[in-house]
Amino acid sequence: MIRVTLAGLRSRRLRLLLSALAVVLGVTFMSAALVVTDTLNASLRGLYAGLHSDTEVQVTAKQVLPGIGEDSATTPVPADLVQRVAAVGGVATATGVVSEDGARLVGADGKVVRTSFNRPRLGTNWTGERGSVRLRAGRAPAAPGEIAINAALALAADAQLGDRVGVLTQRPKQTFAVVGVIGYRGDRDSVGGAHEVAFHESVAAELMLGRPDVYSAVDVRAEPGVTPEVLRDRLRGALGDDVVVRTGDELRAAQSESAREDLATITQILLAVAGIALFVGVFLILNTFSILLAQRTRELALLRALGARRRQLIGSVLVEAALVGLAASAAGAVLGVGIAVSLPRLARDTAMGDLGLGAVTVPPLAVLTSIALGAAVTVVAAVGPALRASRIPPVAALREVSASDRPLTKLTVTGAVIGVVGVALLVLAFADGTDDIALGTVLGGVLASFVGAAPLTPFIARPTVPLIGRLFAWSVPGRLGRLNAGRNPRRTASTAAALMVGIAVVTAVGIVLTSATVSLRRTGADHFRADLILTEPTSTERPQTFDPAILDRIRAVPGVAAVAGIYDDVAMTARGRTGIVAVDDIAAWRSTIKVEHVAGTLGPLEPDEILTDSDTAADLGLQIGSPVEISFARGRSRTFTLAGTYRSDWSSGWLMPASVVPDLSRQQPSTGLVRLAPGASEADVHARVSALLADSPETVVTDPDGFVDNVTGVFGTVLALLQVLLGIAMLIAAFGVVNTLALSVLERTRELGLLRAVGLSRGQTVRMVAVEAMAISIFGTLLGIAVGTGLGAAVARALRGEGITELALPWALLAAYLASGVVIGVLAAALPAVRAARTDVLRAIAYD
């Protein structure tokens, strides 16, 4: 049987090529993702080993808010701590270090230079060439108005030595001269893709930490003969519990782990693409083996008649699948390694920027895992066809045709049962008609309904595909193509299922995001009474700020009635970490947004008074006059008195007076709300306010609708990523249509010859195959849209309590998906149609 299997593979190698391509595509992305992951880990270990090679021990402040990342500033240590550290026995050197995210360089185009993948933009104090830091060109900053920038930032900003550039920090925009370019050990331009601006020691703390005479940390080197562990213990004993002391090894391990998690986004994207590719590829592999085995009915029956057992037939098919899977997976693994090797160069040559990758490492485990996974997927997909092949009776060897299509009863009943369970869960979730819906029940119902749709696809295809084919049945080739598409519902459904899965997922997510966007726009229009809003143009992980003096200048603009500055930060309460907001003018704040007064007062606040929304007060059991302890990110704890509660659709949480701004990690406003006086010209005021923001390029002036667009901008990013995944799914689905048609053409060789013999021209043959392909692909597209719409609507309804009050369909996207189904049908039909048109009439009639 092994020899028979190998001989069969050689005779059918072209028929298996497209199935192998599906495996190749999925394994390529999987291999690339695993190699990139290993390369990132190795690169980051090397980077941090070099970056802190001079740091044997580091002293930092104990963080008030554990677990805070880039969305909050570091708690600084006082400058006199350097002298205290230096006085401890065993310390050779103690160096105060400023290193904080938020140094944004303004390019020649007036826009802030951004990093790739939201990497940090560090502001540091120049402490010399330490660790992996090297001065690649120019000199070190020697005066407050001079900076050195790393090579990655110099490239992104097209900055040269001697250029004068603007830099935004904790203080308003200031202009500096670029006097040096920084590189890193190993000829790297950055550390993990981060940008770095090194300031002179005299201004670094003021600019990056908000006040002078502080540092982010103190780096310590031990005297000869003193181990880092011994020095760490001495420093802990001398400095007490108010600081955190770690050895260089502990520091490098912690920072490397944090950076790996941050840079894992690239790997997650690749793994998601690979997963989609492999998942959709299962449908293609399953369909291919089903068709091949159906075409080999007489061959398999003859083997049974000659004495082959069922076990041998199953083993033969699975060996065939394993060999195809191994060959395709090996090719995919090699291609994936090639992509990973070219990724660093591709990143540097495109807008992705420097990712901080070193030499690409190719771990054998990653390659072997990719190959094993691809082969396993292929074998699993072939199990069903193998079992069906083993049931072929020996008498089938006497038949002249392939095995007929199997009944759909079992498949339909299975899909119906699973679908009914899904619908029942959805009905149960929405039964009470309230907004308090169990999201877990809804998601379970959505998943069951989605899974149930796949087995029902052949049942739906039987009446639907011929109906779709009628759109093209105005000619003889169209009618023939329509009949061909509907003759085998199981095969048609399996081919269309790959397309259905991808479109259903993206349609469902698109409906949820579109509904959320429409809902936010409507509630936002009702919430805001401000005419103009100062905000950042795009949503970022770390909110950007502007000079608070601008607010006073805006108040002096003719036509402005009220201005409120909003300061955002995070803090700790008795219940844990929470968001807080400080407002410089409570009365102006109330006039620019819709707020419902619940209890207490919403009037001007004393320095020790605080407001919160009514839900938070109820959850914490607070009454008007209750004490509330707040611990700020910069280390200070204060007790406030609850002065009032409110309710708002958009605003919630703790609201504080401007007196707390010095305790915030960001001491500049992130948002400004402007209300115009009656009769004032919005266009005129808009122009004047925009002119005042000339030195704050990260802040724009917009209206409430524009502000909502900024808030919902991340939805577009998510949807764009899903479109990429959909493109992969559609590519594999196109392979499926091509494969099905190609095998169908081979299966119908005699039929095609007879059609040609009775007068069907080559052009008509091409149109016949094209109609068949378009009917299949349009069916898969329409089914995906229908299933996705239902599932998306269910999830959107379940999120009504979270603010999604409107159900909206992305009509433009749905139309684009439908058009793509037609395009896929046309493209997929090209090769099979040409092959069918070139059929030799005499040979086809004699074909057996």
PDB file of C-alpha atoms in Angstrom, residues 193-384:
ATOM      1  CA  GLY A 193      12.788  51.126  18.400  1.00  0.00           C
ATOM      2  CA  ALA A 194      12.621  53.904  21.034  1.00  0.00           C
ATOM      3  CA  HIS A 195      13.593  57.501  20.248  1.00  0.00           C
ATOM      4  CA  GLU A 196      15.910  59.255  22.709  1.00  0.00           C
ATOM      5  CA  VAL A 197      16.700  62.912  23.385  1.00  0.00           C
ATOM      6  CA  ALA A 198      19.598  63.526  25.788  1.00  0.00           C
ATOM      7  CA  PHE A 199      19.450  66.916  27.538  1.00  0.00           C
ATOM      8  CA  HIS A 200      22.075  68.744  29.519  1.00  0.00           C
ATOM      9  CA  GLU A 201      22.111  67.762  33.185  1.00  0.00           C
ATOM     10  CA  SER A 202      20.945  71.227  34.283  1.00  0.00           C
ATOM     11  CA  VAL A 203      17.539  71.021  32.551  1.00  0.00           C
ATOM     12  CA  ALA A 204      16.768  67.316  32.157  1.00  0.00           C
ATOM     13  CA  ALA A 205      14.882  66.856  35.440  1.00  0.00           C
ATOM     14  CA  GLU A 206      12.835  70.041  35.039  1.00  0.00           C
ATOM     15  CA  LEU A 207      11.810  69.099  31.515  1.00  0.00           C
ATOM     16  CA  MET A 208      11.121  65.381  31.959  1.00  0.00           C
ATOM     17  CA  LEU A 209      10.115  65.006  35.619  1.00  0.00           C
ATOM     18  CA  GLY A 210       8.388  68.327  36.124  1.00  0.00           C
ATOM     19  CA  ARG A 211      10.695  69.749  38.772  1.00  0.00           C
ATOM     20  CA  PRO A 212      14.435  70.211  39.348  1.00  0.00           C
ATOM     21  CA  ASP A 213      16.711  68.364  41.740  1.00  0.00           C
ATOM     22  CA  VAL A 214      15.219  64.904  41.169  1.00  0.00           C
ATOM     23  CA  TYR A 215      16.185  61.800  39.207  1.00  0.00           C
ATOM     24  CA  SER A 216      14.406  58.780  37.799  1.00  0.00           C
ATOM     25  CA  ALA A 217      16.994  56.472  39.397  1.00  0.00           C
ATOM     26  CA  VAL A 218      20.506  56.239  40.791  1.00  0.00           C
ATOM     27  CA  ASP A 219      22.904  53.867  38.994  1.00  0.00           C
ATOM     28  CA  VAL A 220      25.582  52.405  41.262  1.00  0.00           C
ATOM     29  CA  ARG A 221      28.912  50.640  40.646  1.00  0.00           C
ATOM     30  CA  ALA A 222      30.600  48.619  43.367  1.00  0.00           C
ATOM     31  CA  GLU A 223      34.172  48.844  44.531  1.00  0.00           C
ATOM     32  CA  PRO A 224      36.485  45.974  43.572  1.00  0.00           C
ATOM     33  CA  GLY A 225      35.795  42.883  45.652  1.00  0.00           C
ATOM     34  CA  VAL A 226      32.190  43.859  46.504  1.00  0.00           C
ATOM     35  CA  THR A 227      29.559  41.791  44.705  1.00  0.00           C
ATOM     36  CA  PRO A 228      26.341  43.426  43.458  1.00  0.00           C
ATOM     37  CA  GLU A 229      24.310  41.258  45.823  1.00  0.00           C
ATOM     38  CA  VAL A 230      26.317  42.381  48.847  1.00  0.00           C
ATOM     39  CA  LEU A 231      26.100  46.031  47.798  1.00  0.00           C
ATOM     40  CA  ARG A 232      22.355  45.702  47.222  1.00  0.00           C
ATOM     41  CA  ASP A 233      21.870  44.420  50.753  1.00  0.00           C
ATOM     42  CA  ARG A 234      24.017  47.213  52.217  1.00  0.00           C
ATOM     43  CA  LEU A 235      22.042  49.867  50.343  1.00  0.00           C
ATOM     44  CA  ARG A 236      18.739  48.391  51.478  1.00  0.00           C
ATOM     45  CA  GLY A 237      19.886  48.526  55.066  1.00  0.00           C
ATOM     46  CA  ALA A 238      21.176  52.102  54.772  1.00  0.00           C
ATOM     47  CA  LEU A 239      18.309  53.619  52.745  1.00  0.00           C
ATOM     48  CA  GLY A 240      15.283  51.953  54.319  1.00  0.00           C
ATOM     49  CA  ASP A 241      12.000  50.835  52.754  1.00  0.00           C
ATOM     50  CA  ASP A 242      11.198  54.023  50.845  1.00  0.00           C
ATOM     51  CA  VAL A 243      13.308  52.961  47.872  1.00  0.00           C
ATOM     52  CA  VAL A 244      13.689  49.874  45.703  1.00  0.00           C
ATOM     53  CA  VAL A 245      17.204  48.465  45.296  1.00  0.00           C
ATOM     54  CA  ARG A 246      17.917  45.924  42.555  1.00  0.00           C
ATOM     55  CA  THR A 247      21.046  44.411  41.114  1.00  0.00           C
ATOM     56  CA  GLY A 248      21.892  44.963  37.470  1.00  0.00           C
ATOM     57  CA  ASP A 249      20.902  41.388  36.656  1.00  0.00           C
ATOM     58  CA  GLU A 250      17.491  41.854  38.312  1.00  0.00           C
ATOM     59  CA  LEU A 251      17.013  45.158  36.497  1.00  0.00           C
ATOM     60  CA  ARG A 252      17.938  43.736  33.118  1.00  0.00           C
ATOM     61  CA  ALA A 253      15.660  40.746  33.563  1.00  0.00           C
ATOM     62  CA  ALA A 254      12.704  42.954  34.536  1.00  0.00           C
ATOM     63  CA  GLN A 255      13.199  45.445  31.707  1.00  0.00           C
ATOM     64  CA  SER A 256      13.814  42.740  29.128  1.00  0.00           C
ATOM     65  CA  GLU A 257      10.597  40.974  30.117  1.00  0.00           C
ATOM     66  CA  SER A 258       8.641  44.236  29.946  1.00  0.00           C
ATOM     67  CA  ALA A 259      10.068  45.072  26.521  1.00  0.00           C
ATOM     68  CA  ARG A 260       9.321  41.577  25.210  1.00  0.00           C
ATOM     69  CA  GLU A 261       5.676  41.955  26.191  1.00  0.00           C
ATOM     70  CA  ASP A 262       5.524  45.363  24.528  1.00  0.00           C
ATOM     71  CA  LEU A 263       7.143  44.263  21.270  1.00  0.00           C
ATOM     72  CA  ALA A 264       5.047  41.088  21.159  1.00  0.00           C
ATOM     73  CA  THR A 265       2.428  43.020  19.147  1.00  0.00           C
ATOM     74  CA  ILE A 266       4.302  42.226  15.940  1.00  0.00           C
ATOM     75  CA  THR A 267       4.414  38.544  16.819  1.00  0.00           C
ATOM     76  CA  GLN A 268       0.736  38.492  17.780  1.00  0.00           C
ATOM     77  CA  ILE A 269      -0.213  39.984  14.419  1.00  0.00           C
ATOM     78  CA  LEU A 270       1.805  37.346  12.574  1.00  0.00           C
ATOM     79  CA  LEU A 271       0.374  34.545  14.714  1.00  0.00           C
ATOM     80  CA  ALA A 272      -3.165  35.814  14.110  1.00  0.00           C
ATOM     81  CA  VAL A 273      -2.585  35.862  10.358  1.00  0.00           C
ATOM     82  CA  ALA A 274      -1.061  32.374  10.531  1.00  0.00           C
ATOM     83  CA  GLY A 275      -3.981  31.077  12.575  1.00  0.00           C
ATOM     84  CA  ILE A 276      -6.527  32.455  10.123  1.00  0.00           C
ATOM     85  CA  ALA A 277      -4.554  31.011   7.217  1.00  0.00           C
ATOM     86  CA  LEU A 278      -4.339  27.534   8.764  1.00  0.00           C
ATOM     87  CA  PHE A 279      -7.983  27.557   9.898  1.00  0.00           C
ATOM     88  CA  VAL A 280      -9.347  28.529   6.501  1.00  0.00           C
ATOM     89  CA  GLY A 281      -6.874  26.166   4.850  1.00  0.00           C
ATOM     90  CA  VAL A 282      -8.572  23.249   6.610  1.00  0.00           C
ATOM     91  CA  PHE A 283     -11.665  23.768   4.439  1.00  0.00           C
ATOM     92  CA  LEU A 284      -9.550  23.761   1.293  1.00  0.00           C
ATOM     93  CA  ILE A 285      -7.620  20.622   2.268  1.00  0.00           C
ATOM     94  CA  LEU A 286     -10.815  18.826   3.317  1.00  0.00           C
ATOM     95  CA  ASN A 287     -12.521  19.678   0.039  1.00  0.00           C
ATOM     96  CA  THR A 288      -9.530  18.687  -2.063  1.00  0.00           C
ATOM     97  CA  PHE A 289      -9.192  15.236  -0.519  1.00  0.00           C
ATOM     98  CA  SER A 290     -12.944  14.706  -0.727  1.00  0.00           C
ATOM     99  CA  ILE A 291     -12.933  15.486  -4.453  1.00  0.00           C
ATOM    100  CA  LEU A 292      -9.828  13.418  -5.140  1.00  0.00           C
ATOM    101  CA  LEU A 293     -11.213  10.412  -3.325  1.00  0.00           C
ATOM    102  CA  ALA A 294     -14.567  10.761  -5.044  1.00  0.00           C
ATOM    103  CA  GLN A 295     -12.754  10.760  -8.402  1.00  0.00           C
ATOM    104  CA  ARG A 296     -10.815   7.648  -7.351  1.00  0.00           C
ATOM    105  CA  THR A 297     -13.907   5.649  -6.416  1.00  0.00           C
ATOM    106  CA  ARG A 298     -13.189   2.868  -8.927  1.00  0.00           C
ATOM    107  CA  GLU A 299      -9.502   2.779  -8.018  1.00  0.00           C
ATOM    108  CA  LEU A 300     -10.204   2.442  -4.296  1.00  0.00           C
ATOM    109  CA  ALA A 301     -12.950  -0.120  -4.906  1.00  0.00           C
ATOM    110  CA  LEU A 302     -10.571  -2.143  -7.048  1.00  0.00           C
ATOM    111  CA  LEU A 303      -8.039  -2.129  -4.211  1.00  0.00           C
ATOM    112  CA  ARG A 304     -10.763  -3.417  -1.897  1.00  0.00           C
ATOM    113  CA  ALA A 305     -11.629  -6.123  -4.433  1.00  0.00           C
ATOM    114  CA  LEU A 306      -7.954  -7.145  -4.565  1.00  0.00           C
ATOM    115  CA  GLY A 307      -7.891  -7.639  -0.802  1.00  0.00           C
ATOM    116  CA  ALA A 308      -7.030  -4.221   0.711  1.00  0.00           C
ATOM    117  CA  ARG A 309      -8.562  -3.805   4.162  1.00  0.00           C
ATOM    118  CA  ARG A 310     -10.337  -0.683   5.381  1.00  0.00           C
ATOM    119  CA  ARG A 311      -7.450   0.022   7.745  1.00  0.00           C
ATOM    120  CA  GLN A 312      -5.038  -0.051   4.819  1.00  0.00           C
ATOM    121  CA  LEU A 313      -7.117   2.390   2.783  1.00  0.00           C
ATOM    122  CA  ILE A 314      -7.361   4.803   5.721  1.00  0.00           C
ATOM    123  CA  GLY A 315      -3.629   4.543   6.290  1.00  0.00           C
ATOM    124  CA  SER A 316      -2.965   5.125   2.590  1.00  0.00           C
ATOM    125  CA  VAL A 317      -4.976   8.354   2.532  1.00  0.00           C
ATOM    126  CA  LEU A 318      -3.448   9.619   5.773  1.00  0.00           C
ATOM    127  CA  VAL A 319       0.075   8.827   4.587  1.00  0.00           C
ATOM    128  CA  GLU A 320      -0.697  10.758   1.414  1.00  0.00           C
ATOM    129  CA  ALA A 321      -1.916  13.696   3.504  1.00  0.00           C
ATOM    130  CA  ALA A 322       1.093  13.518   5.816  1.00  0.00           C
ATOM    131  CA  LEU A 323       3.545  13.561   2.911  1.00  0.00           C
ATOM    132  CA  VAL A 324       1.774  16.497   1.272  1.00  0.00           C
ATOM    133  CA  GLY A 325       1.611  18.302   4.617  1.00  0.00           C
ATOM    134  CA  LEU A 326       5.277  17.699   5.407  1.00  0.00           C
ATOM    135  CA  ALA A 327       6.438  18.872   1.980  1.00  0.00           C
ATOM    136  CA  ALA A 328       4.238  21.978   2.051  1.00  0.00           C
ATOM    137  CA  SER A 329       5.124  22.748   5.671  1.00  0.00           C
ATOM    138  CA  ALA A 330       8.823  22.470   4.958  1.00  0.00           C
ATOM    139  CA  ALA A 331       8.469  24.911   2.077  1.00  0.00           C
ATOM    140  CA  GLY A 332       6.418  27.260   4.277  1.00  0.00           C
ATOM    141  CA  ALA A 333       8.969  27.095   7.077  1.00  0.00           C
ATOM    142  CA  VAL A 334      11.763  28.036   4.670  1.00  0.00           C
ATOM    143  CA  LEU A 335       9.741  30.976   3.309  1.00  0.00           C
ATOM    144  CA  GLY A 336       8.932  32.094   6.860  1.00  0.00           C
ATOM    145  CA  VAL A 337      12.600  32.124   7.787  1.00  0.00           C
ATOM    146  CA  GLY A 338      13.274  34.201   4.688  1.00  0.00           C
ATOM    147  CA  ILE A 339      10.630  36.747   5.719  1.00  0.00           C
ATOM    148  CA  ALA A 340      12.046  36.921   9.244  1.00  0.00           C
ATOM    149  CA  VAL A 341      15.576  37.437   7.933  1.00  0.00           C
ATOM    150  CA  SER A 342      14.426  40.313   5.703  1.00  0.00           C
ATOM    151  CA  LEU A 343      12.218  41.945   8.366  1.00  0.00           C
ATOM    152  CA  PRO A 344      14.902  44.167   9.963  1.00  0.00           C
ATOM    153  CA  ARG A 345      15.968  45.555   6.575  1.00  0.00           C
ATOM    154  CA  LEU A 346      12.329  45.973   5.517  1.00  0.00           C
ATOM    155  CA  ALA A 347      11.585  47.861   8.731  1.00  0.00           C
ATOM    156  CA  ARG A 348      14.500  50.250   8.236  1.00  0.00           C
ATOM    157  CA  ASP A 349      13.607  50.878   4.590  1.00  0.00           C
ATOM    158  CA  THR A 350       9.924  51.614   5.236  1.00  0.00           C
ATOM    159  CA  ALA A 351       7.812  53.714   7.571  1.00  0.00           C
ATOM    160  CA  MET A 352       7.987  50.979  10.211  1.00  0.00           C
ATOM    161  CA  GLY A 353      11.302  52.355  11.405  1.00  0.00           C
ATOM    162  CA  ASP A 354      13.984  50.598  13.435  1.00  0.00           C
ATOM    163  CA  LEU A 355      12.558  47.727  15.465  1.00  0.00           C
ATOM    164  CA  GLY A 356      15.750  47.204  17.421  1.00  0.00           C
ATOM    165  CA  LEU A 357      16.360  43.747  15.974  1.00  0.00           C
ATOM    166  CA  GLY A 358      19.859  42.336  15.982  1.00  0.00           C
ATOM    167  CA  ALA A 359      21.083  39.400  13.922  1.00  0.00           C
ATOM    168  CA  VAL A 360      18.210  37.063  13.078  1.00  0.00           C
ATOM    169  CA  THR A 361      18.373  33.776  14.948  1.00  0.00           C
ATOM    170  CA  VAL A 362      16.698  30.683  13.523  1.00  0.00           C
ATOM    171  CA  PRO A 363      15.948  28.280  16.382  1.00  0.00           C
ATOM    172  CA  PRO A 364      15.475  24.685  15.178  1.00  0.00           C
ATOM    173  CA  LEU A 365      12.487  24.299  17.525  1.00  0.00           C
ATOM    174  CA  ALA A 366      10.594  27.103  15.748  1.00  0.00           C
ATOM    175  CA  VAL A 367      11.134  25.521  12.341  1.00  0.00           C
ATOM    176  CA  LEU A 368      10.236  22.022  13.572  1.00  0.00           C
ATOM    177  CA  THR A 369       7.137  23.325  15.359  1.00  0.00           C
ATOM    178  CA  SER A 370       5.919  25.050  12.191  1.00  0.00           C
ATOM    179  CA  ILE A 371       6.459  21.930  10.095  1.00  0.00           C
ATOM    180  CA  ALA A 372       4.764  19.680  12.658  1.00  0.00           C
ATOM    181  CA  LEU A 373       1.779  22.012  12.979  1.00  0.00           C
ATOM    182  CA  GLY A 374       1.279  22.261   9.220  1.00  0.00           C
ATOM    183  CA  ALA A 375       1.532  18.512   8.766  1.00  0.00           C
ATOM    184  CA  ALA A 376      -0.873  17.898  11.658  1.00  0.00           C
ATOM    185  CA  VAL A 377      -3.466  20.283  10.221  1.00  0.00           C
ATOM    186  CA  THR A 378      -3.264  18.518   6.859  1.00  0.00           C
ATOM    187  CA  VAL A 379      -3.641  15.047   8.383  1.00  0.00           C
ATOM    188  CA  VAL A 380      -6.556  16.099  10.613  1.00  0.00           C
ATOM    189  CA  ALA A 381      -8.344  17.619   7.612  1.00  0.00           C
ATOM    190  CA  ALA A 382      -7.893  14.355   5.693  1.00  0.00           C
ATOM    191  CA  VAL A 383      -9.333  12.075   8.417  1.00  0.00           C
ATOM    192  CA  GLY A 384     -12.956  12.522   7.311  1.00  0.00           C
TER     193      GLY A 384
END
